[in-house]
Coordinates of C-alpha atoms and ligand atoms in Angstrom, one line a residue:
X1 CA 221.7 -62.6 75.1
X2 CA 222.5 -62.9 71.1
X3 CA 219.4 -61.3 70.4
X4 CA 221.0 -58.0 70.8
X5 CA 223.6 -56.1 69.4
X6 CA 226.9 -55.7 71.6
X7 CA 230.2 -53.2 70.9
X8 CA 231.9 -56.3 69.3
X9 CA 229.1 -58.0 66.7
X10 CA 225.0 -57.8 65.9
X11 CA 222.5 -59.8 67.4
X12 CA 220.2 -62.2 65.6
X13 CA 217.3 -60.0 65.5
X14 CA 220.0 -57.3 63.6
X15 CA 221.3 -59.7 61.9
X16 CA 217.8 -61.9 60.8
X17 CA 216.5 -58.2 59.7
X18 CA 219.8 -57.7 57.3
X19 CA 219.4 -60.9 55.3
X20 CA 215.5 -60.0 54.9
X21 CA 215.9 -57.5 53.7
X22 CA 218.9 -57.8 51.5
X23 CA 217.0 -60.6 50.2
X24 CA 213.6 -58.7 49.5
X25 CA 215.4 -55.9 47.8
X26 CA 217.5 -58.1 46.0
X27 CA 213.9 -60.0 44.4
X28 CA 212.2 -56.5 44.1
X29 CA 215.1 -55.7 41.9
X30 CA 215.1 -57.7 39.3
X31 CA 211.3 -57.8 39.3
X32 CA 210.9 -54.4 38.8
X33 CA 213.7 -54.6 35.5
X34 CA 211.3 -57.9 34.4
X35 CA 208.2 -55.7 34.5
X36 CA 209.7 -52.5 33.2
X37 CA 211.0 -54.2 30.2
X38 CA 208.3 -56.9 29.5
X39 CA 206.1 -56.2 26.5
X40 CA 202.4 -55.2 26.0
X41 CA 201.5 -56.4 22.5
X42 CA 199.0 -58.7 23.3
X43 CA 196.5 -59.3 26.3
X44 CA 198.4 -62.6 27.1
X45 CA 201.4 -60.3 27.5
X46 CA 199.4 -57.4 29.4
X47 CA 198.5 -59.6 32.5
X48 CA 201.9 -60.7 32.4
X49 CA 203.7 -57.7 32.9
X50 CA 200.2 -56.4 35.2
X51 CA 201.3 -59.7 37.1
X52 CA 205.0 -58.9 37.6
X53 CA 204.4 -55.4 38.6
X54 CA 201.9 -56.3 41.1
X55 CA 204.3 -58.8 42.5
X56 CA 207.4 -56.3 42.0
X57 CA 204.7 -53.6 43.9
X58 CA 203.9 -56.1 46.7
X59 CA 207.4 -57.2 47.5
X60 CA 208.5 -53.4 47.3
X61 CA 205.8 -52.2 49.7
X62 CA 207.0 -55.5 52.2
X63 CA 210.7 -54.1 52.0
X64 CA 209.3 -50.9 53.1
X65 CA 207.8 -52.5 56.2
X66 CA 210.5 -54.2 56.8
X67 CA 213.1 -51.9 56.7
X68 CA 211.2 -49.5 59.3
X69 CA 210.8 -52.3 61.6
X70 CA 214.9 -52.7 60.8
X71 CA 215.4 -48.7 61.2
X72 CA 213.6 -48.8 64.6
X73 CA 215.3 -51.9 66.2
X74 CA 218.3 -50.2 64.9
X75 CA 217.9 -47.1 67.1
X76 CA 217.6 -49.2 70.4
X77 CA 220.9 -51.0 69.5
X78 CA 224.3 -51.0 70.0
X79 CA 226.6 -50.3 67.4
X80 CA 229.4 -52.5 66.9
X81 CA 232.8 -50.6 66.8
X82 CA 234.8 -51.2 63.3
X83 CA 237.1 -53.7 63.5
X84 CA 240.2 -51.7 61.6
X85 CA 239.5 -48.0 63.3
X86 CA 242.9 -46.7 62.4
X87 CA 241.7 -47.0 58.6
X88 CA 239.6 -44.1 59.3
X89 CA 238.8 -43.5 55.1
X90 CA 237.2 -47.0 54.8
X91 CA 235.7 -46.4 58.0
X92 CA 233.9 -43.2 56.5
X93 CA 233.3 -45.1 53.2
X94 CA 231.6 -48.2 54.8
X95 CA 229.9 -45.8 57.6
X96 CA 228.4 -43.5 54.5
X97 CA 227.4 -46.7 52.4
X98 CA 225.0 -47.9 55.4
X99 CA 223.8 -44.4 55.9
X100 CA 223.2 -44.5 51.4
X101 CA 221.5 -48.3 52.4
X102 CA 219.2 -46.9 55.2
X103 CA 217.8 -44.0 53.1
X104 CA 217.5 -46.3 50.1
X105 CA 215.7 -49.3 51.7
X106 CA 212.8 -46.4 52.8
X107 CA 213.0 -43.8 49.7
X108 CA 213.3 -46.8 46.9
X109 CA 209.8 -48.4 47.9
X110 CA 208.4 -44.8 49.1
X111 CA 209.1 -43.4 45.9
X112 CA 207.5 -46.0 44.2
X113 CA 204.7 -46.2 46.4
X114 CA 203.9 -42.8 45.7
X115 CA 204.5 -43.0 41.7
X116 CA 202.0 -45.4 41.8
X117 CA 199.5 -44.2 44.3
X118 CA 199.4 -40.8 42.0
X119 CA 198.8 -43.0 38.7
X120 CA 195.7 -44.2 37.2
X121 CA 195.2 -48.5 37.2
X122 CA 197.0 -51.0 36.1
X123 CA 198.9 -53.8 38.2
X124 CA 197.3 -53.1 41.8
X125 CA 199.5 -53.9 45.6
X126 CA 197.9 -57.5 45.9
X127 CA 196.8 -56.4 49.3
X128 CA 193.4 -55.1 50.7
X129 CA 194.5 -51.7 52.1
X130 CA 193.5 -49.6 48.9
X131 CA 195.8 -48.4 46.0
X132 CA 195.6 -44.7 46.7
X133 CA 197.6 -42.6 49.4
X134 CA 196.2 -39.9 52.1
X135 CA 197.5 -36.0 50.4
X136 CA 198.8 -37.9 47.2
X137 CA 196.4 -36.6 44.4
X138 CA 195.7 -38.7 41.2
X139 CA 197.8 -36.7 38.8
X140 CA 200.1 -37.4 35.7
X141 CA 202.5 -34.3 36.7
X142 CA 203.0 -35.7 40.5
X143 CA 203.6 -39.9 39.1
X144 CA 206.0 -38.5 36.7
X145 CA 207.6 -36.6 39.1
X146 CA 208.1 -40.5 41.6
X147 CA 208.5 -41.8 38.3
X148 CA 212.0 -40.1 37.9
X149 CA 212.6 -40.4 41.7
X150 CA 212.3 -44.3 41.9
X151 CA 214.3 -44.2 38.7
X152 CA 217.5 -42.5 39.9
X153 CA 217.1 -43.9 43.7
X154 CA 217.0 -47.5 42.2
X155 CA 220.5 -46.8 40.1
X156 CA 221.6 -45.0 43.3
X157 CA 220.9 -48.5 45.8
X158 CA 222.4 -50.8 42.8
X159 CA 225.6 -48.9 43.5
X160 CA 225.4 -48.9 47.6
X161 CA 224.6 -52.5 47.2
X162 CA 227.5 -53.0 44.7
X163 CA 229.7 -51.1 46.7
X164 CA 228.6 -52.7 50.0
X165 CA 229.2 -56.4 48.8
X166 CA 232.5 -55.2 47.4
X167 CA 233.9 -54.2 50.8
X168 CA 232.3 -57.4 52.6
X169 CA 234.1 -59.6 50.0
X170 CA 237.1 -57.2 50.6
X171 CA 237.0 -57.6 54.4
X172 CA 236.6 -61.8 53.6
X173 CA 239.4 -62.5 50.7
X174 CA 241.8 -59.2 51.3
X175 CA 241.8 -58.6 55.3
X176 CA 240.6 -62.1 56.2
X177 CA 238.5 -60.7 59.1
X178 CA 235.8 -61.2 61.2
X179 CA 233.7 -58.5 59.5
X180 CA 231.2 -60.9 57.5
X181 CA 231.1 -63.2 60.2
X182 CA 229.6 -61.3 62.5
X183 CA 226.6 -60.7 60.0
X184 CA 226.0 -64.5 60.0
X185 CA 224.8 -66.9 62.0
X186 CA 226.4 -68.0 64.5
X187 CA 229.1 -66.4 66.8
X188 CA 232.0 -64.1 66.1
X189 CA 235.4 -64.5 67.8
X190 CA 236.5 -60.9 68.2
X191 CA 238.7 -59.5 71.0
X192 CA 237.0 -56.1 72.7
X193 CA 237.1 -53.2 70.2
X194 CA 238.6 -49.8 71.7
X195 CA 236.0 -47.1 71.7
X196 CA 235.7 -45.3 68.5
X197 CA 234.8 -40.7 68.2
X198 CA 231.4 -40.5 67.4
X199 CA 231.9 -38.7 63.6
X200 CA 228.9 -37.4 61.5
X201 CA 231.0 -36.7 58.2
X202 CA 229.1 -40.3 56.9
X203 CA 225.6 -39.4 57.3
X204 CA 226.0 -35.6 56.0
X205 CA 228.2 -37.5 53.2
X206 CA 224.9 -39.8 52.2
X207 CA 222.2 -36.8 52.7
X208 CA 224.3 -34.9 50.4
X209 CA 224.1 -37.5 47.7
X210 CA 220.9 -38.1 48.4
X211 CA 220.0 -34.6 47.8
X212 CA 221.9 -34.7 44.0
X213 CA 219.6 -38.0 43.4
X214 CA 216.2 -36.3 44.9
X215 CA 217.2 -32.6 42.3
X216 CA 218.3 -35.0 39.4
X217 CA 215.1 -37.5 39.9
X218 CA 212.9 -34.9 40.4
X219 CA 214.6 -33.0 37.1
X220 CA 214.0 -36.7 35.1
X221 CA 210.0 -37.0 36.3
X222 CA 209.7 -33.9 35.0
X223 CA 211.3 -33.8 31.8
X224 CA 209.8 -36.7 31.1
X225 CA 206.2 -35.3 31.6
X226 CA 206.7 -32.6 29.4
X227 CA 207.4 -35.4 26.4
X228 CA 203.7 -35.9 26.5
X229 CA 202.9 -32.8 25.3
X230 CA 201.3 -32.6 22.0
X231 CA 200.6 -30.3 19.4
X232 CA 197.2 -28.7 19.8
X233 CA 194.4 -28.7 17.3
X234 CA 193.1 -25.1 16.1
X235 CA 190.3 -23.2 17.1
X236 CA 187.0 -23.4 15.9
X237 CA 184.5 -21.0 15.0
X238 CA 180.8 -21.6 15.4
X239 CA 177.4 -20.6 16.6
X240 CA 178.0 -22.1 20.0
X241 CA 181.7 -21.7 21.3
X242 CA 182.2 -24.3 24.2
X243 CA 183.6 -22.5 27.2
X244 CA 184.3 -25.7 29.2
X245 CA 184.2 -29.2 28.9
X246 CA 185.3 -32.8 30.0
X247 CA 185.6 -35.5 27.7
X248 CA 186.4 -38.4 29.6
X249 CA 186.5 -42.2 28.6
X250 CA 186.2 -45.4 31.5
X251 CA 187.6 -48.7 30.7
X252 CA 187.8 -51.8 32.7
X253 CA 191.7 -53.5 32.6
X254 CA 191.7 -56.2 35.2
X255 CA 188.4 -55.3 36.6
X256 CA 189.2 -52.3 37.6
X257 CA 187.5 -49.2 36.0
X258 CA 189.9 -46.8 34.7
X259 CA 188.9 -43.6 33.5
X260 CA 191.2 -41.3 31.3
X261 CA 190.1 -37.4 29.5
X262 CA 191.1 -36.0 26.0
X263 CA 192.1 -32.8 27.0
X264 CA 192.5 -31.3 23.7
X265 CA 189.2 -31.3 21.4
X266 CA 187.4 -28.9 19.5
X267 CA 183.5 -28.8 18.8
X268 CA 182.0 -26.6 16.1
X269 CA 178.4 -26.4 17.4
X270 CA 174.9 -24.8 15.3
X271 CA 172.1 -25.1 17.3
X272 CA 168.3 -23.6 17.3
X273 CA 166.9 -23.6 20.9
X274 CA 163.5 -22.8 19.4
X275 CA 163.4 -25.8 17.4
X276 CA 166.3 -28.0 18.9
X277 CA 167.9 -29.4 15.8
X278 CA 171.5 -28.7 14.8
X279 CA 174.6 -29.9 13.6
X280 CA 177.7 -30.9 15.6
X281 CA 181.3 -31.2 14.6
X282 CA 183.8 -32.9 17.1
X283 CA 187.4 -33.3 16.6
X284 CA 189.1 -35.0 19.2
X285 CA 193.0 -34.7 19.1
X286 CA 194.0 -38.6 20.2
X287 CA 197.5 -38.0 21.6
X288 CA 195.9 -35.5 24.3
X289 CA 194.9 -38.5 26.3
X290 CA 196.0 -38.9 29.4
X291 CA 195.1 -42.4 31.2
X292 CA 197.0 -42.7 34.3
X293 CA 199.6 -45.3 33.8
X294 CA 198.2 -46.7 30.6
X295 CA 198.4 -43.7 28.5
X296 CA 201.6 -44.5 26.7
X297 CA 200.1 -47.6 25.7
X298 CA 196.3 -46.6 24.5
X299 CA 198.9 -44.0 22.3
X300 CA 200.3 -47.3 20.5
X301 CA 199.7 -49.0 17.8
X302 CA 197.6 -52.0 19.2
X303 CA 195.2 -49.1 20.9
X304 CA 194.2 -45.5 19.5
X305 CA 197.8 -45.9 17.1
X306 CA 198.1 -41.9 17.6
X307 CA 200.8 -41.6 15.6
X308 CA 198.5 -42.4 12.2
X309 CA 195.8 -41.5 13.2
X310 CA 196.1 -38.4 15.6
X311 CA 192.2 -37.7 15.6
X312 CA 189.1 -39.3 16.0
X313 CA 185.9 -37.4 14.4
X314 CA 182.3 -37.1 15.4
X315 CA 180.1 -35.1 13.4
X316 CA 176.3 -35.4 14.1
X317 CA 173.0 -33.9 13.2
X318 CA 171.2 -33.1 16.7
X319 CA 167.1 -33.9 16.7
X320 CA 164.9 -33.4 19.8
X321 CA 164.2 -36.5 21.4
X322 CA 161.1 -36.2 24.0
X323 CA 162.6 -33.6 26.4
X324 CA 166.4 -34.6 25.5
X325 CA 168.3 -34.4 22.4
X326 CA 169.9 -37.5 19.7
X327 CA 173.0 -36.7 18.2
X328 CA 173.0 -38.7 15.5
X329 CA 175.6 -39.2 12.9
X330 CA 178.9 -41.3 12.2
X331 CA 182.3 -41.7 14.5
X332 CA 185.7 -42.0 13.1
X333 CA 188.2 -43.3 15.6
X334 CA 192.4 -44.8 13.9
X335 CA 190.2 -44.6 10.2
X336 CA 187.2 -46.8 11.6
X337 CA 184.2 -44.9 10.9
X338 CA 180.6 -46.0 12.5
X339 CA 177.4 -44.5 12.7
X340 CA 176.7 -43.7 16.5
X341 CA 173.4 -41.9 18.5
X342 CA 174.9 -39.8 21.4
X343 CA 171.5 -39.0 23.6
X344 CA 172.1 -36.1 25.8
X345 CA 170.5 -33.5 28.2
X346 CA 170.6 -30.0 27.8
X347 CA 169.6 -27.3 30.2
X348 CA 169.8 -23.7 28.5
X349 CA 169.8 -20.2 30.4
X350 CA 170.1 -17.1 28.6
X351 CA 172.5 -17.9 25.8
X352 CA 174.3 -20.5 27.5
X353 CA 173.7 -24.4 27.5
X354 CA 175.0 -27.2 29.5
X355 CA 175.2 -30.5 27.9
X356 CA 175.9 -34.0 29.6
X357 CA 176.1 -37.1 27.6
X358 CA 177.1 -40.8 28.0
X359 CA 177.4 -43.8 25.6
X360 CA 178.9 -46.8 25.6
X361 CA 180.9 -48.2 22.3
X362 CA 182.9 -51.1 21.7
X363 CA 186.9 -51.1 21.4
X364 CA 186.7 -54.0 19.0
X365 CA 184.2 -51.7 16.7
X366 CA 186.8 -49.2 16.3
X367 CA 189.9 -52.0 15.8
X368 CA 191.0 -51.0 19.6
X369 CA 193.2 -53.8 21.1
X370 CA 192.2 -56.2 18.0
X371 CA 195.0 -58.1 18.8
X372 CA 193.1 -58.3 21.9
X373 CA 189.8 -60.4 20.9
X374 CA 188.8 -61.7 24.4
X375 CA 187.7 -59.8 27.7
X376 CA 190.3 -61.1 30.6
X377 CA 192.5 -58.6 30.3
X378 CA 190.5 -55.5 28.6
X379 CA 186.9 -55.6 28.6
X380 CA 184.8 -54.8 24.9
X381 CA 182.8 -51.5 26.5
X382 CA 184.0 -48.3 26.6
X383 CA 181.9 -45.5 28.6
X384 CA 182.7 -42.1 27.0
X385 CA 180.7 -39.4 28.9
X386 CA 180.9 -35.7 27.8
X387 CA 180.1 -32.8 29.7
X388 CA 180.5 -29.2 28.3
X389 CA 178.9 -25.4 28.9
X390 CA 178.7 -23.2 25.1
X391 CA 177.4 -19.9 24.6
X392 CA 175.6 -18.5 22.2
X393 CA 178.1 -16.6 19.9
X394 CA 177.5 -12.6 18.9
X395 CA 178.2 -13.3 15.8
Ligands
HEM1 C1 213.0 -51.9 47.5 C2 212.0 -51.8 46.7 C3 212.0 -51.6 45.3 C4 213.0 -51.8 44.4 C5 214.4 -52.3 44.6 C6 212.5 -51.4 43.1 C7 213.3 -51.4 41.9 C8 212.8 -51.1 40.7 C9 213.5 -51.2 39.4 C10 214.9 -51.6 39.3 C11 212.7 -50.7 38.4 C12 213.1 -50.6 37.0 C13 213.5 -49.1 36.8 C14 214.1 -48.8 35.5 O1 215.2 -49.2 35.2 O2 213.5 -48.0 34.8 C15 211.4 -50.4 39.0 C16 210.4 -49.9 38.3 C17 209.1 -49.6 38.9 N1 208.8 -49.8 40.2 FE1 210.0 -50.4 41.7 N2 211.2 -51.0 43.2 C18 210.9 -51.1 44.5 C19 209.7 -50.8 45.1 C20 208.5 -50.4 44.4 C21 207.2 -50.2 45.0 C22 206.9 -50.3 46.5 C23 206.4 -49.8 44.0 C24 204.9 -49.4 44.0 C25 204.1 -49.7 45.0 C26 207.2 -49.8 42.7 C27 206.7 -49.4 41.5 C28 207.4 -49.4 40.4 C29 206.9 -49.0 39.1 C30 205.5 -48.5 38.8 C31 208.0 -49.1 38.2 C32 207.9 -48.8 36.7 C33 208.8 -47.6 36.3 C34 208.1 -46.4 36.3 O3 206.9 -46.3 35.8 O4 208.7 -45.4 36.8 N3 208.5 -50.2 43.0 N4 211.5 -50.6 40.4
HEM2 C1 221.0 -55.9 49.3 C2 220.7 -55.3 50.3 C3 221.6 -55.0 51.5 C4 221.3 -53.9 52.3 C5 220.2 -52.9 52.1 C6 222.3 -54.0 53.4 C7 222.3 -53.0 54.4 C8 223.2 -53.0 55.4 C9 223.3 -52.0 56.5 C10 222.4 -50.8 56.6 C11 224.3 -52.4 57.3 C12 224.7 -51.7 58.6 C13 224.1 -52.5 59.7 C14 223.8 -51.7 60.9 O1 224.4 -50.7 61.2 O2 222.8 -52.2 61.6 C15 224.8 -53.6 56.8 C16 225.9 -54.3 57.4 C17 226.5 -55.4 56.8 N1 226.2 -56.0 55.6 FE1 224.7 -55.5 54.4 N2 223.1 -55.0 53.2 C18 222.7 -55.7 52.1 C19 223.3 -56.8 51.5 C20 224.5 -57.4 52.0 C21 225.2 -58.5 51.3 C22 224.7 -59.1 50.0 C23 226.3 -58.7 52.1 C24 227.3 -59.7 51.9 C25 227.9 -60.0 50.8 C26 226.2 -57.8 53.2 C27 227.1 -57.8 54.3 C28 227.1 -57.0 55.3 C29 228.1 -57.0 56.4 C30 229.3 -57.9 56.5 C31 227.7 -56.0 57.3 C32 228.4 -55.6 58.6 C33 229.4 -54.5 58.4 C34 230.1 -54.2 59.6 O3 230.2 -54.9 60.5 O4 230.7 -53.0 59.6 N3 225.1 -57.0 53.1 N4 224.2 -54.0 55.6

């Protein structure tokens, strides 16, 4: 049977496996680089990286698949016996590099399968099984933190593989052996191999490095993380103090709704129960946006351009409307100021109020991916909702 592996050389289903997925990694690889470094100026440019990193995400999650099928035929197999035993350090150095290899081929995808499963939109799996993950919450702290994994594990398989070529080519131009051939097709002519100790030095050898990449990836994701933070605008004083609140917008990229909070915003509130007029004003700190994956870009200058304009404005005059409320006054988001109605509920119980709002505004009204002037990629509407609880200040 050549199916199967024997002491001497692998079987075609070992060997079929090796060459699949050598090949899959090796066009994950340079996907993943293409997408990484592939701009997003414009929307023609958007679905093209959203393209490659769907494709880089789809091949990645195949190698996964792939190389668990290849770990579980490998623990019913034989393992052939090294052809040059008595050179027992690049025994231990080719013996460690499979060990690096096997952890690789399932941490590199896992890692990024779980960066992306904890990240809000852009580039889906092109498969139907969903984008999230069972346990793995949607979180900006937990996809930087896979982020920095897949980072480091990706540099750490580049040097297995690099390594792992270097002593096939060595076995092939250096030793002239048989070690290459008995990964291809075809049969190997090798006399019996003695029996070798069993020695677990290799695989201790990879976990430990392993280990160093996990602290070192896991250090990275997390450093990184803290880069977003921002400086935070001052407190407000006013008749109403806001206790709690979300401020969250919803964009559709790609057909997919993706929905982002400003975390940081201040709203100096007046408000007269008995009549229900008022006076609002909102000041929304811009780089306290976090939007899954995207939020690096909406910070840019194509999107929200943070960096010149680091807050948008709303300040309104608030009339009853029937049993609701208007808020109605002018919007300023990267210097473009509008006049906008914000209709909203309000239920009040002694001295406290609970507000809930939605409205839907135009990117292109507020220069928001201008360079961007169609709807493939981005779509024109924005949903903002708001929902926040004030009381009634003592002052
Ligand atoms: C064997 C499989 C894979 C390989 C070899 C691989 C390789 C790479 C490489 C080389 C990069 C560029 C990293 C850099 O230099 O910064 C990258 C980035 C990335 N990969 Fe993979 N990848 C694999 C699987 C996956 C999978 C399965 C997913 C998601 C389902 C994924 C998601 C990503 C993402 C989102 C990035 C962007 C970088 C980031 O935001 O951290 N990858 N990958
Ligand atoms: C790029 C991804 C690759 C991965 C993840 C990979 C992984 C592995 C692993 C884990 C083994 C051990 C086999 C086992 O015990 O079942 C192995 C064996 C082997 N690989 Fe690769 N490999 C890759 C690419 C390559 C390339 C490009 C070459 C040739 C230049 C190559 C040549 C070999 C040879 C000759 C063996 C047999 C070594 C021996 O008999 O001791 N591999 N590979």
């Amino acid at each position: 049977m050549f199916s199967i592996n024997t002491t001497n050389t692998y079987g075609s289903v070992t060997k079929t496996l090796h060459w699949l997925t050598a090949l899959l990694i090796l066009t994950a690889f340079p996907l993943g680089i293409l997408a990484n470094n592939a701009g997003f100026g414009t929307g023609e440019e958007i679905a093209q990286k959203a393209w490659l990193f769907s494709l880089h995400k789809t091949v990645g999650v195949t190698v996964f698949f792939t190389a668990l099928a290849r770990i579980l035929w490998a623990i019913t197999q034989k393992k052939p016996r090294p052809l040059h035993p008595d050179n027992t350090l690049e025994v231990f150095a080719a013996e460690a590099v499979h060990w690096l290899l096997y952890i690789s081929m399932l941490m590199v995808p896992l890692s990024g399968w779980l960066h992306h499963a904890a990240s809000v939109g852009f580039a889906p799996i092109l498969w139907p099984f969903g984008q999230s993950l069972p346990l793995v919450p949607k979180s900006e702290a937990v996809s930087a933190l896979f982020s920095g994994g897949h980072f480091v594990f990706t540099k750490l398989l580049l040097a297995a593989i690099a390594l792992h070529i270097a002593g096939a080519l060595k076995h092939l131009v250096i030793d002239k052996d048989q070690t290459l051939q008995r990964m291809l097709p075809g049969l190997a002519k090798i006399a019996p191999l003695p029996a070798q100790p069993h020695s677990k030095k290799p695989i201790l050898a990879a976990i430990a490095v392993y280990a160093v990449a996990m602290t070192l990836g896991a250090w990275i994701g997390l450093a990184s993380h803290g880069d977003h933070e921002h400086d935070k605008l001052a407190e407000v004083s006013s008749d109403w103090v806001v206790t709690e609140g979300t401020l969250a917008i919803t964009l559709s990229q790609f057909g997919n709704d993706i929905t982002g909070t400003f975390t940081d915003w201040r709203a100096a509130i007046s408000f007269d129960p008995k009549t229900g007029s008022g006076h609002a004003d909102v000041t929304i700190n811009i780089a306290s946006l976090t939007l899954g994956s995207l939020s690096t870009q909406a910070l840019g200058a194509d999107f929200f351009d943070a960096a010149a304009h680091p807050t948008a404005k709303f300040t309104a005059e608030i009339t009853p409307n029937g049993d609701d409320y208007d808020a109605s006054g002018s919007l300023t988001i990267k210097g473009v100021e509008r006049p906008v109605t914000l209709p909203f509920t309000l239920e009040i119980t002694e001295g406290s109020a609970v507000m809930k709002a939605d409205v839907t505004l135009s990117r292109l009204d507020f220069g928001i991916g201008a360079n961007m002037p169609d709807e493939a990629s981005l779509k024109f509407p924005v949903r903002v909702s708001i929902e926040l609880t004030a009381s009634q200040s003592d002052t």
